[in-house]
PDB file of C-alpha atoms in Angstrom:
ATOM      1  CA  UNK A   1      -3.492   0.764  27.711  1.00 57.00           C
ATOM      2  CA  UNK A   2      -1.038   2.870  25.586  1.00 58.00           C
ATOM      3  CA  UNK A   3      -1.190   6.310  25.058  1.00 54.00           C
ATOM      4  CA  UNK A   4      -1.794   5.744  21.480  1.00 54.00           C
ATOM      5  CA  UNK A   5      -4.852   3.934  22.119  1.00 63.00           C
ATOM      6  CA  UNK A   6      -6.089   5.962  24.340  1.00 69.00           C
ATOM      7  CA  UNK A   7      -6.197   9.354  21.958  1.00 80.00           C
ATOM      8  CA  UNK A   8      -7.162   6.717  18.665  1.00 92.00           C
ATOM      9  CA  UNK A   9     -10.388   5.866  20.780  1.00 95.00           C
ATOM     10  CA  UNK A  10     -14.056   6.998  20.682  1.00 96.00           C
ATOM     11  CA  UNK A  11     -16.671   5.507  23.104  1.00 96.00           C
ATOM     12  CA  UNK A  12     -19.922   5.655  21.029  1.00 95.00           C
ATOM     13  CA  UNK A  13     -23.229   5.350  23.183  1.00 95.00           C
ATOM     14  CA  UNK A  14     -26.419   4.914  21.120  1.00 92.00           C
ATOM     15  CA  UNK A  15     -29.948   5.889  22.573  1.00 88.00           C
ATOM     16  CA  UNK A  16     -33.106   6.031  21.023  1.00 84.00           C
ATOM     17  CA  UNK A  17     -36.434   7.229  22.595  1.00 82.00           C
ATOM     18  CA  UNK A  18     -38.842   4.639  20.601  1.00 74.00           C
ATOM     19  CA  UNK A  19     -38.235   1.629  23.224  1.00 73.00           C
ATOM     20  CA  UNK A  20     -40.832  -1.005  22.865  1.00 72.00           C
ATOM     21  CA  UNK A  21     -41.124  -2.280  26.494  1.00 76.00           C
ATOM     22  CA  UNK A  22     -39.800   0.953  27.805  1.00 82.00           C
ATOM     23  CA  UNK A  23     -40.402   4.246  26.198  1.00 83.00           C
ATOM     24  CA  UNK A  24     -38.214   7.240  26.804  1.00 88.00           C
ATOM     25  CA  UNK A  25     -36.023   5.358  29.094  1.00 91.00           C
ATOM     26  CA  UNK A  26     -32.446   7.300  28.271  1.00 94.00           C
ATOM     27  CA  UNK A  27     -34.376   9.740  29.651  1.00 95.00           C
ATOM     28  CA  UNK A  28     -35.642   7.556  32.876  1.00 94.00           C
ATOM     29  CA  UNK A  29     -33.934   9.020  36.230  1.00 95.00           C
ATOM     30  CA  UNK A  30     -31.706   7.028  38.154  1.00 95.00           C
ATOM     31  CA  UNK A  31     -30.071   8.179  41.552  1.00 94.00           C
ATOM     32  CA  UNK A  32     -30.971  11.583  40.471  1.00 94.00           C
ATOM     33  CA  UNK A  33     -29.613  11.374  36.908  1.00 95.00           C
ATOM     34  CA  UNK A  34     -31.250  10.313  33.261  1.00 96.00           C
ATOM     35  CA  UNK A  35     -30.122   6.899  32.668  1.00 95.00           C
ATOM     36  CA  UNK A  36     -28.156   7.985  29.421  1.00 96.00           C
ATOM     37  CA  UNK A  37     -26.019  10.595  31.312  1.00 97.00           C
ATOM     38  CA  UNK A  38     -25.122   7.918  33.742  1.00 96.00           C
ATOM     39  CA  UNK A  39     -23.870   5.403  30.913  1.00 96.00           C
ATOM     40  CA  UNK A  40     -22.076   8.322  29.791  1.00 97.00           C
ATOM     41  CA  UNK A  41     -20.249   8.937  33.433  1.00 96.00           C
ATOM     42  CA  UNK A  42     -19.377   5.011  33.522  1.00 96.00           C
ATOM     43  CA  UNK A  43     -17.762   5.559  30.146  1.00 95.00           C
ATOM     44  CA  UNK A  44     -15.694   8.009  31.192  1.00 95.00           C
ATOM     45  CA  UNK A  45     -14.832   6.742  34.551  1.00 95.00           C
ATOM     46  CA  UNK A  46     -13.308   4.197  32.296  1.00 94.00           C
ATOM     47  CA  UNK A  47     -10.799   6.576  30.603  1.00 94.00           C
ATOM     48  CA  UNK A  48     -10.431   5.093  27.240  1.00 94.00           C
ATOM     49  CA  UNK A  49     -10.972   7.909  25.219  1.00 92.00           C
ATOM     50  CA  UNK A  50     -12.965  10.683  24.023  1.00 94.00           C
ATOM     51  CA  UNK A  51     -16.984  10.028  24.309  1.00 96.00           C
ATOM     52  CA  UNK A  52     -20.022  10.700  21.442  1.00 96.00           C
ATOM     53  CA  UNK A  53     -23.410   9.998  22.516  1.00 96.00           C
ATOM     54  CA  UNK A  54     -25.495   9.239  19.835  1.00 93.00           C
ATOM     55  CA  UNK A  55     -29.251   9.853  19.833  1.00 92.00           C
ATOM     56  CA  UNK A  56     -32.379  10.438  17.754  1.00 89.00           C
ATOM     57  CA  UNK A  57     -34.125  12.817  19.348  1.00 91.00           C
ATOM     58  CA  UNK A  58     -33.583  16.652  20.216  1.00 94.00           C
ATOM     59  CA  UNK A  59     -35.076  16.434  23.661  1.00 94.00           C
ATOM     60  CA  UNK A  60     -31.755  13.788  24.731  1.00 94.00           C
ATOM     61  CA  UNK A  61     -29.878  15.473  22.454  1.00 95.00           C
ATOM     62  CA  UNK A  62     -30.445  18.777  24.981  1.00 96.00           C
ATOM     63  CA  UNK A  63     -30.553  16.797  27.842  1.00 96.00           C
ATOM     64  CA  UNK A  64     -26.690  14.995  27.208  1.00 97.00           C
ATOM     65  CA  UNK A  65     -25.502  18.313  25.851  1.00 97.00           C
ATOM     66  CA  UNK A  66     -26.006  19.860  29.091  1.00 97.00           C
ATOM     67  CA  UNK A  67     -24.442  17.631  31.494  1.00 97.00           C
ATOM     68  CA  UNK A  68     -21.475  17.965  29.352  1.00 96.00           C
ATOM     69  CA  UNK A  69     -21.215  15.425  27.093  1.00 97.00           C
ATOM     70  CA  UNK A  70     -20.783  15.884  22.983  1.00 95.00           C
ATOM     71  CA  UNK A  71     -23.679  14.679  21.348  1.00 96.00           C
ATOM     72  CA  UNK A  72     -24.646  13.439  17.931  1.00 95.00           C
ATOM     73  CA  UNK A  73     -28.068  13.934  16.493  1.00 94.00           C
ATOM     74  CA  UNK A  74     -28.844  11.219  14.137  1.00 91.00           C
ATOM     75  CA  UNK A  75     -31.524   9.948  12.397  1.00 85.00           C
ATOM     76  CA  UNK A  76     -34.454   8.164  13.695  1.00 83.00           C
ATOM     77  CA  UNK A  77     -34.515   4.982  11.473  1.00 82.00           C
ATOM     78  CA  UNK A  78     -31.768   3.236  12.195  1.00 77.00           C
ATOM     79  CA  UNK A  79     -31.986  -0.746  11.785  1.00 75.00           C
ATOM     80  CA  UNK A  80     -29.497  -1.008  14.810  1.00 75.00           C
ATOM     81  CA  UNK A  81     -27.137   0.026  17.319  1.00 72.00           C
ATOM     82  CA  UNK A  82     -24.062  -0.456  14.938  1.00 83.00           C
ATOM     83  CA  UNK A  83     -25.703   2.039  12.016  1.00 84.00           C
ATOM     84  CA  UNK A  84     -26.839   4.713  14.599  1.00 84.00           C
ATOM     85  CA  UNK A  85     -22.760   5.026  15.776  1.00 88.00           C
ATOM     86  CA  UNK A  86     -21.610   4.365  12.329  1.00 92.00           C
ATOM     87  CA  UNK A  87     -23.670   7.823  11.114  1.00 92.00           C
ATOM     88  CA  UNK A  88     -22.381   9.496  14.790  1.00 92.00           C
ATOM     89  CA  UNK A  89     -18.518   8.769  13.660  1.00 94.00           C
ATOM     90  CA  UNK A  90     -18.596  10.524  10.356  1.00 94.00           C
ATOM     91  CA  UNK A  91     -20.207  13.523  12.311  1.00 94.00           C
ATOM     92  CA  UNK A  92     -18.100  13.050  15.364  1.00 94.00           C
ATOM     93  CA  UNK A  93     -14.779  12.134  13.829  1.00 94.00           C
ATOM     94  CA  UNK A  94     -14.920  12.952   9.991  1.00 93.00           C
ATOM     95  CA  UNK A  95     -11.209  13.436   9.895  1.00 93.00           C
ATOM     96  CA  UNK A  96     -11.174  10.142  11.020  1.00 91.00           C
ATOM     97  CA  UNK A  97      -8.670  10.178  13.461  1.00 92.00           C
ATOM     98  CA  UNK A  98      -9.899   7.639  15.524  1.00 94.00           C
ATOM     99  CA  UNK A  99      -8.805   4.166  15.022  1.00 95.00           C
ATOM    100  CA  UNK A 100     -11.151   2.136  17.873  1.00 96.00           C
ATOM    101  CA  UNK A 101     -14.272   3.129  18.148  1.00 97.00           C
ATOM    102  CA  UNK A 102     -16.099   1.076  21.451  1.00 97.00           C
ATOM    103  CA  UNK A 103     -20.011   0.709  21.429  1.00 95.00           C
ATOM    104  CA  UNK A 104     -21.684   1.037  24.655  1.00 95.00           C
ATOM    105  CA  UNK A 105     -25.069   0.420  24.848  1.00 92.00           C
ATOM    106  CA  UNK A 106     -27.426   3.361  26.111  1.00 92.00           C
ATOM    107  CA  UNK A 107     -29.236   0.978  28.335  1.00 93.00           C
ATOM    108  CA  UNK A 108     -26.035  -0.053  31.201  1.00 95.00           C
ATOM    109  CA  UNK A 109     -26.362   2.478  33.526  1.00 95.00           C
ATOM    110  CA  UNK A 110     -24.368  -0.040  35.943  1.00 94.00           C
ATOM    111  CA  UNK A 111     -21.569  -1.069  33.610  1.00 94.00           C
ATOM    112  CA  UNK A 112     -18.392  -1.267  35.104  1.00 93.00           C
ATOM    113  CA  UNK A 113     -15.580   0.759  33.772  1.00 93.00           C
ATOM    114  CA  UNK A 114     -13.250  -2.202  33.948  1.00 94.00           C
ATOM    115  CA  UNK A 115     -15.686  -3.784  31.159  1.00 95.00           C
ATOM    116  CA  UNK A 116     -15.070  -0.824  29.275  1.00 95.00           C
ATOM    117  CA  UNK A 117     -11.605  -1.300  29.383  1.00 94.00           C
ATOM    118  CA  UNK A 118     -11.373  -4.939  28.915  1.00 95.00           C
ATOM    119  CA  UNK A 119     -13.361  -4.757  25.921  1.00 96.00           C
ATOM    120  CA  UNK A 120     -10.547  -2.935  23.817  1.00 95.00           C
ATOM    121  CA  UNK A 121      -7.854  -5.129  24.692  1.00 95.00           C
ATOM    122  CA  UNK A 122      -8.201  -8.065  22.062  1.00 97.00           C
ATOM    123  CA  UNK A 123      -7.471  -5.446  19.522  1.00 96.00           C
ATOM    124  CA  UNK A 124      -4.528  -3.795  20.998  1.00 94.00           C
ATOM    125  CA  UNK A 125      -3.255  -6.711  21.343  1.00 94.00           C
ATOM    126  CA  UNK A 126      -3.548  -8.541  18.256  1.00 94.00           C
ATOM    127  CA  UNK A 127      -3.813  -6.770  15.056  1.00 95.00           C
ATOM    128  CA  UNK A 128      -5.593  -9.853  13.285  1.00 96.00           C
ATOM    129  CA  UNK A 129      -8.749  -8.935  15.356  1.00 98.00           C
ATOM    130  CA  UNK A 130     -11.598  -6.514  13.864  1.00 98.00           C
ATOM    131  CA  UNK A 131     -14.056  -6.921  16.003  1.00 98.00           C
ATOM    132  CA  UNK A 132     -13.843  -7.261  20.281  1.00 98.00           C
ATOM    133  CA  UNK A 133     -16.455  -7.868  22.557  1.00 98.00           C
ATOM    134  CA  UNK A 134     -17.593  -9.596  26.185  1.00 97.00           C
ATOM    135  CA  UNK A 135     -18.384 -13.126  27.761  1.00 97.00           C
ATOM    136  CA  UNK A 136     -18.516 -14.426  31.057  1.00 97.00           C
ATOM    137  CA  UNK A 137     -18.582 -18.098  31.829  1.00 97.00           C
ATOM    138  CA  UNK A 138     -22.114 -19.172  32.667  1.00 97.00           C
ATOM    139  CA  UNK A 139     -22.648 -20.418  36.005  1.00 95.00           C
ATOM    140  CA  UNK A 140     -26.993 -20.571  36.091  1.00 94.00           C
ATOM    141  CA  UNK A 141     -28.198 -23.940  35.067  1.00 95.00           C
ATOM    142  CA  UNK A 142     -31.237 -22.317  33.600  1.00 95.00           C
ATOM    143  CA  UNK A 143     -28.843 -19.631  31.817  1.00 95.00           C
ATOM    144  CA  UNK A 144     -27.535 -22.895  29.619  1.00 96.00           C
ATOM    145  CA  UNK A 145     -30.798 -23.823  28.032  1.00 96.00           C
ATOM    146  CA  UNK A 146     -32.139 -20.049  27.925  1.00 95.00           C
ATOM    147  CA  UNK A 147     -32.801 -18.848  24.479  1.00 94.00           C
ATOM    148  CA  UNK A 148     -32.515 -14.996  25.594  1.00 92.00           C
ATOM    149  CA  UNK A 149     -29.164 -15.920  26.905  1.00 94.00           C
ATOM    150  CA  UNK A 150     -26.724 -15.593  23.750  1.00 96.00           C
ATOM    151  CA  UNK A 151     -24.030 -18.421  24.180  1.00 97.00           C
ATOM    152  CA  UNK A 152     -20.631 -17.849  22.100  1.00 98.00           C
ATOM    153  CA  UNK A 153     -19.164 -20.941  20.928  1.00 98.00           C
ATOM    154  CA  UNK A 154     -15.137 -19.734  20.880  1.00 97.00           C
ATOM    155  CA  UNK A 155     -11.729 -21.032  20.815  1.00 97.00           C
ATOM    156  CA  UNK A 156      -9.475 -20.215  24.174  1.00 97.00           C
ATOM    157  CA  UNK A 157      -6.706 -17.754  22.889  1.00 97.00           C
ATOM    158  CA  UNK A 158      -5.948 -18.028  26.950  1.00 96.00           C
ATOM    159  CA  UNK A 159      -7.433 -17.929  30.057  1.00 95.00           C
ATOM    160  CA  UNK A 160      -9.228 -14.744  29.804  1.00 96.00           C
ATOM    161  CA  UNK A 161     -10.023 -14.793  25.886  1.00 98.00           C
ATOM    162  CA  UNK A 162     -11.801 -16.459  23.124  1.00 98.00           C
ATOM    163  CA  UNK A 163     -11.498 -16.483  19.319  1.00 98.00           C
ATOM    164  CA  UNK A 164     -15.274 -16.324  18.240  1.00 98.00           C
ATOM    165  CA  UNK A 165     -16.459 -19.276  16.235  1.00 98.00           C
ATOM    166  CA  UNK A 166     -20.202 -18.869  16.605  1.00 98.00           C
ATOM    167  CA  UNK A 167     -22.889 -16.998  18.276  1.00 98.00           C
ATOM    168  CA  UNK A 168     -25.458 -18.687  19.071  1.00 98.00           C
ATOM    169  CA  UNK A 169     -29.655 -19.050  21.576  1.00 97.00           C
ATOM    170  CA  UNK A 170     -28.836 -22.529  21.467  1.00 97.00           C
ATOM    171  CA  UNK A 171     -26.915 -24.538  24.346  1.00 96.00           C
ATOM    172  CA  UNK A 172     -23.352 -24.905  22.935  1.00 96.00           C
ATOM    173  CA  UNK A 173     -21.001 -26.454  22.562  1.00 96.00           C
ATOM    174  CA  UNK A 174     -21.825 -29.535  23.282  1.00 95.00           C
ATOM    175  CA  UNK A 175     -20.205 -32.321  25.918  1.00 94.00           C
ATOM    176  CA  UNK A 176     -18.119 -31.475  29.205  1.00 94.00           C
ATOM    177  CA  UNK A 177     -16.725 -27.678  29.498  1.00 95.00           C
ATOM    178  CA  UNK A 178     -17.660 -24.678  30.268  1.00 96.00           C
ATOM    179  CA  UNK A 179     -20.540 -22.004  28.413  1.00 98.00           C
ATOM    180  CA  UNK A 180     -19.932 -18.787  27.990  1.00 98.00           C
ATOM    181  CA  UNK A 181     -22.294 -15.796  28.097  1.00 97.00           C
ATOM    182  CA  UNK A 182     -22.291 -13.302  25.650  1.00 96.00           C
ATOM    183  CA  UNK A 183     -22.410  -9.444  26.343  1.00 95.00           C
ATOM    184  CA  UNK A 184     -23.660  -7.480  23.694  1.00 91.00           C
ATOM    185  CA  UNK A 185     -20.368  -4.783  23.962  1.00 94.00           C
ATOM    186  CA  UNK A 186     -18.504  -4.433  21.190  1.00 96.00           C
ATOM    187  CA  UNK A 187     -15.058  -2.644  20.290  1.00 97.00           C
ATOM    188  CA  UNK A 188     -13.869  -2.379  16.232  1.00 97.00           C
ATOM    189  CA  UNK A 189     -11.559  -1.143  14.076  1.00 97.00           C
ATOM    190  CA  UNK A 190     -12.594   1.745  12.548  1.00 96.00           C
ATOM    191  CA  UNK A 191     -11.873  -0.312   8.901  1.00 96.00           C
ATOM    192  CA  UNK A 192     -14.327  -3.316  10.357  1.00 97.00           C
ATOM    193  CA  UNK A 193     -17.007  -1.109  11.671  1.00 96.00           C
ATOM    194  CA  UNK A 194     -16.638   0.855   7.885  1.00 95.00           C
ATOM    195  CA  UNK A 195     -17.107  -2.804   6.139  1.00 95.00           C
ATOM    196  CA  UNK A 196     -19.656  -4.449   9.121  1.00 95.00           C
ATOM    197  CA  UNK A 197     -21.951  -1.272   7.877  1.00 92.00           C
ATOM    198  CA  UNK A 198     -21.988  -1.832   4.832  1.00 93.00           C
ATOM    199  CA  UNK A 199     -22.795  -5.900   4.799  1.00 93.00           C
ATOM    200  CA  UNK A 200     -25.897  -6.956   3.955  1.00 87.00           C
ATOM    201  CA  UNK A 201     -27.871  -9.029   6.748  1.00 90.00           C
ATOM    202  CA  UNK A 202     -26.903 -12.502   6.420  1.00 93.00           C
ATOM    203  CA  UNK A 203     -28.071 -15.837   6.476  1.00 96.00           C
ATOM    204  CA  UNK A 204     -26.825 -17.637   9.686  1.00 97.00           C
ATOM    205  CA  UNK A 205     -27.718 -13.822  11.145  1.00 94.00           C
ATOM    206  CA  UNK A 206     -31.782 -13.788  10.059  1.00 94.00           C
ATOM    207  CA  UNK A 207     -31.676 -17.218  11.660  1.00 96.00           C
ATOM    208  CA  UNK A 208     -30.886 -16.834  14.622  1.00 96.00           C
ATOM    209  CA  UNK A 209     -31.613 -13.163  15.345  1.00 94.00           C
ATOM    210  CA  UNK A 210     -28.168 -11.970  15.943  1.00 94.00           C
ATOM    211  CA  UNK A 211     -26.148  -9.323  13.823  1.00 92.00           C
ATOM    212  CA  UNK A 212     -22.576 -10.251  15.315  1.00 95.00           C
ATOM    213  CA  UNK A 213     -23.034 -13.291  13.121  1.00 97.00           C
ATOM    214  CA  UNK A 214     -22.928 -11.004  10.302  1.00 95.00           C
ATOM    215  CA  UNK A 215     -19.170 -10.637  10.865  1.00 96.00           C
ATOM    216  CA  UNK A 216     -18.551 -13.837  10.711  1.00 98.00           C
ATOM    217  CA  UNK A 217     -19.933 -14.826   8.144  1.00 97.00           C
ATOM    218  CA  UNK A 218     -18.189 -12.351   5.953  1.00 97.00           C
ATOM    219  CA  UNK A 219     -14.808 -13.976   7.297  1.00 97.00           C
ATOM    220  CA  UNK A 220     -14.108 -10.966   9.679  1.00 98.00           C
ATOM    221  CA  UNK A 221     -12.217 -12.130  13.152  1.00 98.00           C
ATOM    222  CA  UNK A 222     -14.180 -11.362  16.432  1.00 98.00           C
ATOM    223  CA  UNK A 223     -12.232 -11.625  20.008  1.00 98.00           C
ATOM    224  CA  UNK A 224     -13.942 -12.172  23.285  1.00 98.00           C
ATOM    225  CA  UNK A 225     -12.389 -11.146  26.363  1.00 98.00           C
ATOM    226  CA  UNK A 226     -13.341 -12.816  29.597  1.00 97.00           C
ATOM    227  CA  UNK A 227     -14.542 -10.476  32.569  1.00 96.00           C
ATOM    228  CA  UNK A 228     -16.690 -11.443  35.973  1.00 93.00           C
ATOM    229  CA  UNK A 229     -20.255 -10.406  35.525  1.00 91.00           C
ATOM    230  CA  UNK A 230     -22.903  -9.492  32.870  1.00 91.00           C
ATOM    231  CA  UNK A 231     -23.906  -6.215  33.360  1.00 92.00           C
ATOM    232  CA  UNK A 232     -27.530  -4.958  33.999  1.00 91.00           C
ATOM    233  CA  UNK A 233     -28.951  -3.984  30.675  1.00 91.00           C
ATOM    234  CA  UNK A 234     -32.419  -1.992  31.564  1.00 92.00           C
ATOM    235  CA  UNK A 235     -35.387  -3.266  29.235  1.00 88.00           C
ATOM    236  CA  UNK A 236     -38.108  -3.265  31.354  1.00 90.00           C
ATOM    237  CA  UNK A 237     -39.505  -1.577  34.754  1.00 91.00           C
ATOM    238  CA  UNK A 238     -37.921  -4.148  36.933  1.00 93.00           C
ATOM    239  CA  UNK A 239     -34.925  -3.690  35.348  1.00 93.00           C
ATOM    240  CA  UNK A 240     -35.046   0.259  36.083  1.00 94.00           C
ATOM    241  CA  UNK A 241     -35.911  -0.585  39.883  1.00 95.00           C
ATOM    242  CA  UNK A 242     -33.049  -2.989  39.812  1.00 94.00           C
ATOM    243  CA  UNK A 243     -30.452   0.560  38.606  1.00 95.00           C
ATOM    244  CA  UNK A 244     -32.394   2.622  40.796  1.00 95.00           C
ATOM    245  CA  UNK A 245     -31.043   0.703  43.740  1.00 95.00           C
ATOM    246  CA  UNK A 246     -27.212  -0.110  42.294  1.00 94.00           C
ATOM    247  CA  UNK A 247     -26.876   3.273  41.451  1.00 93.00           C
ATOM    248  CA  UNK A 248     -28.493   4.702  44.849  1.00 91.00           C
ATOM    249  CA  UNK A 249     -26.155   2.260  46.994  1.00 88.00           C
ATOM    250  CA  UNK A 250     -23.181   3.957  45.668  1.00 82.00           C
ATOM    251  CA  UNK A 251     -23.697   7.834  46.272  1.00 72.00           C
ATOM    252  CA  UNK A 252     -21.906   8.560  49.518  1.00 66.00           C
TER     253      UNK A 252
END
């Protein structure tokens, strides 16, 4: 990573409070932390650039703020993850000097830095990209015909990345080869996160439940790069358990 990149970058971490299957979970402890103040560490562990939480609610806002962290209050009505850190930019950054701005989701208390990392590269390395993000090749049977498992139907660039063609619940492509996994992380220009706001939902996107498709539909280039695992992404009490005992297992 250059040391351009590394002062043009923002890691943007949304959280909201109003969680439908589990409420006030940035604010859930794990290993003796709140869940969004450990996303926060493994974004900096990853050292790719300076880090914004945004939130909707002064009680996180206080919370992040103390252990450290800048902090964005934003508003509570956000349609999605991609507005919320579009409205904690222009606060954040409003001289824009940022070029990449990297969306972590509040909810991966486990991530690994390396996915961090890996998730900018597509765009330093090709400036035809706007928009970078995750997959991992599917190895679960079950996984393949899964609906809640997003498949990304892509174009090898080589053997660790993919040139987006389609995002899709369905099992795809069809015939002999490998699926891939996709892992809601997503890295963008500042320019394609500026336009991706600003789009309308679209067709192909209301269809199938899935705003990356948004992109693509407006002709905008998305990059996948190729890591080892899907990280744990904590929706539900089982999930939190599952943190509880990652994040326990690694304190000395």
């Amino acid at each position: 990573m250059t040391v351009y990149a590394l002062e043009k970058t923002l890691v943007m971490i949304p959280a909201r409070m109003a969680s439908t299957r589990l409420p006030g979970k940035p604010l859930a402890d794990i290993a003796g932390l709140p869940m969004i103040v450990q996303v926060a560490k493994r974004a900096e562990e990853a050292k790719v650039g300076r880090i914004v939480v945004a939130v909707d609610e002064q009680e996180v806002f206080d919370v992040v703020k103390a252990a450290g962290f800048d902090v964005v209050l934003t508003r509570a009505d956000h349609q999605s993850g991609s507005d919320r850190i579009y409205e904690a930019l222009t606060k954040a950054d409003p001289d824009a000097k940022a070029d990449y701005v990297i969306n972590v989701q509040g909810d991966l208390p486990t991530i690994e830095p390396e996915a961090v990392r890996a998730s900018l590269r597509p765009l330093i390395d090709n400036a035809s990209t706007d928009i970078a993000t995750l997959t991992v090749e599917i190895t679960d049977e079950h996984e393949k015909t899964n609906p809640n498992v997003v498949k990304i139907v892509g174009s090898p660039l080589s053997d660790t990345r993919l040139k987006a063609l389609y995002f899709t619940r369905a099992t795809a492509p069809y015939g002999n080869g490998p699926l891939y996994h996709h892992i809601g992380l997503y890295a963008y220009r500042r320019a394609a996160l500026e336009k991706f706001v600003t789009l309308g939902p679209s067709v192909l996107e209301k269809r199938e439940s899935l705003e990356q498709l948004r992109a693509l539909e407006a002709g905008m280039r998305i990059d996948a790069e190729i890591v080892n695992s899907v990280p744990l992404g904590v929706d539900t009490p089982a999930d939190l358990e599952k943190a509880r005992a990652i994040l326990s297992s690694r304190q000395p």
